Amino acid sequence: MDSGGPSPGLGGGPRGDGGGEGSGPSRGGSTGGGGGFDPPPAYHEVVDAEKNDENGNCSGEGVEFPTTNLYELESRVLTDHWSIPYKREESLGKCLLASTYLARLGLSESDENCKRFMERCMPEAFKKLLTSSAVHKWGTEIHEGIYNMLMLLIELVAERMKQDPIPIGLLGVLTMAFNPDNEYHFKNRMKVSQRNWAEVFGEGNMFAVSPVSTFQKEPHGWVVDLVNKFGELGGFAAIQAKLHSEDIELGAVSALVQPLGVCAEYLNSSVVQPMLDPVILTTIQDVRSVEEKDLKDK
């Protein structure tokens, strides 16, 4: 059982009262600071150096969910006076990595502690990190740390989307992460992308793009990063596959397309629209058939 991470109430982390400069992110440097626009290190560069994480991209050991970290995280998140850790090696990061690893093995739904994290603690943690008004008081390092936690979330959702059943709850958290209008993304709306996605997908083939002119709308480069990372990990392909499942219910269709709807203005329509058009047409036909049936029943 993993007992890493700080004790409840100790250590750095964003707080609901707007404090929480804490000990700074694991890469060191200053603590706190103003709301400048210094970019965080590119996420893929950080991850590439940590391929053998004990709960992440590992060789097959350490399958057990870090329960002690979960308990510690719950004590810090599920309270009015919350303080959420934002470092990869702390409780939120460890639980996200472990959940992704279990999802990769097809075990995330059968592990009770993992389910407890994904269904209860994790949604509340990201809700507070993304929608609290305290966001505007946190320093640059905390915002960079949250960016990295969001990237871990993207990995988890993309991996879990490849399994059944459709993870309705996780898709709700993904919708929060993709929403450019929440407090966190509004605060960081002028950030530029931290990766050249044209080099990843080819020119014009990115899933999301920043506007050419900032007079039109803000760059929201971090939202663009999250969406493209989701696409790189096969998230869009997984959504497309689920949408084409037989006998899929309208509620599931709504859950699958909602994350894309909130960031629609940043999606590359030439890539995403062909994926969704057949599904939209089928959904409209299904709705019409339901309405016709209701009318006949009346």
PDB file of N, CA and C in Angstrom, residues 243-285:
ATOM      1  N   LEU A 243     -19.866   6.047 -30.341  1.00  0.00           N
ATOM      2  CA  LEU A 243     -21.039   6.648 -30.970  1.00  0.00           C
ATOM      3  C   LEU A 243     -21.643   5.738 -32.037  1.00  0.00           C
ATOM      4  N   HIS A 244     -20.817   4.874 -32.613  1.00  0.00           N
ATOM      5  CA  HIS A 244     -21.302   3.961 -33.648  1.00  0.00           C
ATOM      6  C   HIS A 244     -21.727   2.611 -33.079  1.00  0.00           C
ATOM      7  N   SER A 245     -21.751   2.507 -31.747  1.00  0.00           N
ATOM      8  CA  SER A 245     -22.193   1.260 -31.130  1.00  0.00           C
ATOM      9  C   SER A 245     -23.679   1.034 -31.402  1.00  0.00           C
ATOM     10  N   GLU A 246     -24.045  -0.223 -31.536  1.00  0.00           N
ATOM     11  CA  GLU A 246     -25.457  -0.541 -31.738  1.00  0.00           C
ATOM     12  C   GLU A 246     -26.231  -0.308 -30.445  1.00  0.00           C
ATOM     13  N   ASP A 247     -27.446   0.157 -30.594  1.00  0.00           N
ATOM     14  CA  ASP A 247     -28.364   0.350 -29.463  1.00  0.00           C
ATOM     15  C   ASP A 247     -27.839   1.340 -28.423  1.00  0.00           C
ATOM     16  N   ILE A 248     -27.015   2.289 -28.846  1.00  0.00           N
ATOM     17  CA  ILE A 248     -26.540   3.299 -27.904  1.00  0.00           C
ATOM     18  C   ILE A 248     -27.699   4.224 -27.544  1.00  0.00           C
ATOM     19  N   GLU A 249     -27.825   4.559 -26.275  1.00  0.00           N
ATOM     20  CA  GLU A 249     -28.927   5.395 -25.812  1.00  0.00           C
ATOM     21  C   GLU A 249     -28.609   6.869 -26.033  1.00  0.00           C
ATOM     22  N   LEU A 250     -29.664   7.665 -26.146  1.00  0.00           N
ATOM     23  CA  LEU A 250     -29.484   9.095 -26.402  1.00  0.00           C
ATOM     24  C   LEU A 250     -28.702   9.774 -25.279  1.00  0.00           C
ATOM     25  N   GLY A 251     -28.905   9.322 -24.047  1.00  0.00           N
ATOM     26  CA  GLY A 251     -28.167   9.903 -22.925  1.00  0.00           C
ATOM     27  C   GLY A 251     -26.673   9.689 -23.062  1.00  0.00           C
ATOM     28  N   ALA A 252     -26.291   8.517 -23.561  1.00  0.00           N
ATOM     29  CA  ALA A 252     -24.875   8.219 -23.768  1.00  0.00           C
ATOM     30  C   ALA A 252     -24.312   9.058 -24.908  1.00  0.00           C
ATOM     31  N   VAL A 253     -25.109   9.255 -25.957  1.00  0.00           N
ATOM     32  CA  VAL A 253     -24.679  10.108 -27.067  1.00  0.00           C
ATOM     33  C   VAL A 253     -24.402  11.518 -26.562  1.00  0.00           C
ATOM     34  N   SER A 254     -25.301  12.021 -25.727  1.00  0.00           N
ATOM     35  CA  SER A 254     -25.133  13.359 -25.164  1.00  0.00           C
ATOM     36  C   SER A 254     -23.852  13.457 -24.346  1.00  0.00           C
ATOM     37  N   ALA A 255     -23.591  12.441 -23.522  1.00  0.00           N
ATOM     38  CA  ALA A 255     -22.383  12.445 -22.685  1.00  0.00           C
ATOM     39  C   ALA A 255     -21.123  12.414 -23.536  1.00  0.00           C
ATOM     40  N   LEU A 256     -21.165  11.706 -24.657  1.00  0.00           N
ATOM     41  CA  LEU A 256     -19.992  11.568 -25.515  1.00  0.00           C
ATOM     42  C   LEU A 256     -19.672  12.846 -26.290  1.00  0.00           C
ATOM     43  N   VAL A 257     -20.699  13.578 -26.692  1.00  0.00           N
ATOM     44  CA  VAL A 257     -20.447  14.773 -27.508  1.00  0.00           C
ATOM     45  C   VAL A 257     -20.340  16.050 -26.678  1.00  0.00           C
ATOM     46  N   GLN A 258     -20.775  16.002 -25.423  1.00  0.00           N
ATOM     47  CA  GLN A 258     -20.742  17.216 -24.598  1.00  0.00           C
ATOM     48  C   GLN A 258     -19.336  17.798 -24.430  1.00  0.00           C
ATOM     49  N   PRO A 259     -18.298  16.971 -24.189  1.00  0.00           N
ATOM     50  CA  PRO A 259     -16.955  17.562 -24.071  1.00  0.00           C
ATOM     51  C   PRO A 259     -16.528  18.308 -25.330  1.00  0.00           C
ATOM     52  N   LEU A 260     -16.982  17.850 -26.479  1.00  0.00           N
ATOM     53  CA  LEU A 260     -16.623  18.509 -27.734  1.00  0.00           C
ATOM     54  C   LEU A 260     -17.451  19.772 -27.935  1.00  0.00           C
ATOM     55  N   GLY A 261     -18.673  19.745 -27.430  1.00  0.00           N
ATOM     56  CA  GLY A 261     -19.547  20.902 -27.590  1.00  0.00           C
ATOM     57  C   GLY A 261     -19.039  22.133 -26.861  1.00  0.00           C
ATOM     58  N   VAL A 262     -18.482  21.938 -25.656  1.00  0.00           N
ATOM     59  CA  VAL A 262     -18.065  23.107 -24.868  1.00  0.00           C
ATOM     60  C   VAL A 262     -16.854  23.811 -25.466  1.00  0.00           C
ATOM     61  N   CYS A 263     -16.045  23.077 -26.241  1.00  0.00           N
ATOM     62  CA  CYS A 263     -14.851  23.698 -26.842  1.00  0.00           C
ATOM     63  C   CYS A 263     -14.972  23.772 -28.360  1.00  0.00           C
ATOM     64  N   ALA A 264     -16.198  23.753 -28.868  1.00  0.00           N
ATOM     65  CA  ALA A 264     -16.440  23.662 -30.310  1.00  0.00           C
ATOM     66  C   ALA A 264     -15.739  24.759 -31.101  1.00  0.00           C
ATOM     67  N   GLU A 265     -15.651  25.971 -30.527  1.00  0.00           N
ATOM     68  CA  GLU A 265     -15.060  27.082 -31.277  1.00  0.00           C
ATOM     69  C   GLU A 265     -13.561  26.917 -31.486  1.00  0.00           C
ATOM     70  N   TYR A 266     -12.948  25.963 -30.773  1.00  0.00           N
ATOM     71  CA  TYR A 266     -11.514  25.726 -30.947  1.00  0.00           C
ATOM     72  C   TYR A 266     -11.226  24.417 -31.682  1.00  0.00           C
ATOM     73  N   LEU A 267     -12.263  23.672 -32.019  1.00  0.00           N
ATOM     74  CA  LEU A 267     -12.071  22.425 -32.748  1.00  0.00           C
ATOM     75  C   LEU A 267     -11.790  22.704 -34.220  1.00  0.00           C
ATOM     76  N   ASN A 268     -10.997  21.848 -34.817  1.00  0.00           N
ATOM     77  CA  ASN A 268     -10.714  21.928 -36.249  1.00  0.00           C
ATOM     78  C   ASN A 268     -11.851  21.214 -36.975  1.00  0.00           C
ATOM     79  N   SER A 269     -12.769  21.980 -37.531  1.00  0.00           N
ATOM     80  CA  SER A 269     -13.990  21.402 -38.107  1.00  0.00           C
ATOM     81  C   SER A 269     -13.694  20.434 -39.240  1.00  0.00           C
ATOM     82  N   SER A 270     -12.617  20.660 -39.979  1.00  0.00           N
ATOM     83  CA  SER A 270     -12.307  19.779 -41.106  1.00  0.00           C
ATOM     84  C   SER A 270     -11.913  18.381 -40.644  1.00  0.00           C
ATOM     85  N   VAL A 271     -11.470  18.265 -39.390  1.00  0.00           N
ATOM     86  CA  VAL A 271     -11.094  16.960 -38.840  1.00  0.00           C
ATOM     87  C   VAL A 271     -12.234  16.353 -38.024  1.00  0.00           C
ATOM     88  N   VAL A 272     -12.862  17.166 -37.189  1.00  0.00           N
ATOM     89  CA  VAL A 272     -13.850  16.651 -36.242  1.00  0.00           C
ATOM     90  C   VAL A 272     -15.230  16.457 -36.872  1.00  0.00           C
ATOM     91  N   GLN A 273     -15.630  17.368 -37.749  1.00  0.00           N
ATOM     92  CA  GLN A 273     -16.988  17.297 -38.305  1.00  0.00           C
ATOM     93  C   GLN A 273     -17.269  15.996 -39.054  1.00  0.00           C
ATOM     94  N   PRO A 274     -16.346  15.508 -39.901  1.00  0.00           N
ATOM     95  CA  PRO A 274     -16.618  14.231 -40.579  1.00  0.00           C
ATOM     96  C   PRO A 274     -16.811  13.061 -39.615  1.00  0.00           C
ATOM     97  N   MET A 275     -16.216  13.163 -38.420  1.00  0.00           N
ATOM     98  CA  MET A 275     -16.387  12.113 -37.417  1.00  0.00           C
ATOM     99  C   MET A 275     -17.788  12.131 -36.828  1.00  0.00           C
ATOM    100  N   LEU A 276     -18.364  13.329 -36.731  1.00  0.00           N
ATOM    101  CA  LEU A 276     -19.625  13.484 -36.014  1.00  0.00           C
ATOM    102  C   LEU A 276     -20.857  13.517 -36.916  1.00  0.00           C
ATOM    103  N   ASP A 277     -20.707  13.930 -38.162  1.00  0.00           N
ATOM    104  CA  ASP A 277     -21.867  14.097 -39.044  1.00  0.00           C
ATOM    105  C   ASP A 277     -22.754  12.858 -39.139  1.00  0.00           C
ATOM    106  N   PRO A 278     -22.185  11.661 -39.385  1.00  0.00           N
ATOM    107  CA  PRO A 278     -23.055  10.473 -39.475  1.00  0.00           C
ATOM    108  C   PRO A 278     -23.811  10.206 -38.177  1.00  0.00           C
ATOM    109  N   VAL A 279     -23.149  10.469 -37.060  1.00  0.00           N
ATOM    110  CA  VAL A 279     -23.769  10.230 -35.758  1.00  0.00           C
ATOM    111  C   VAL A 279     -24.893  11.229 -35.513  1.00  0.00           C
ATOM    112  N   ILE A 280     -24.653  12.487 -35.869  1.00  0.00           N
ATOM    113  CA  ILE A 280     -25.673  13.521 -35.688  1.00  0.00           C
ATOM    114  C   ILE A 280     -26.907  13.189 -36.517  1.00  0.00           C
ATOM    115  N   LEU A 281     -26.697  12.753 -37.751  1.00  0.00           N
ATOM    116  CA  LEU A 281     -27.815  12.388 -38.621  1.00  0.00           C
ATOM    117  C   LEU A 281     -28.609  11.230 -38.021  1.00  0.00           C
ATOM    118  N   THR A 282     -27.889  10.211 -37.545  1.00  0.00           N
ATOM    119  CA  THR A 282     -28.550   9.055 -36.934  1.00  0.00           C
ATOM    120  C   THR A 282     -29.318   9.462 -35.684  1.00  0.00           C
ATOM    121  N   THR A 283     -28.719  10.344 -34.887  1.00  0.00           N
ATOM    122  CA  THR A 283     -29.362  10.795 -33.649  1.00  0.00           C
ATOM    123  C   THR A 283     -30.649  11.556 -33.951  1.00  0.00           C
ATOM    124  N   ILE A 284     -30.597  12.418 -34.956  1.00  0.00           N
ATOM    125  CA  ILE A 284     -31.802  13.165 -35.351  1.00  0.00           C
ATOM    126  C   ILE A 284     -32.905  12.198 -35.769  1.00  0.00           C
ATOM    127  N   GLN A 285     -32.532  11.172 -36.523  1.00  0.00           N
ATOM    128  CA  GLN A 285     -33.515  10.176 -36.947  1.00  0.00           C
ATOM    129  C   GLN A 285     -34.087   9.423 -35.748  1.00  0.00           C
TER     130      GLN A 285
END
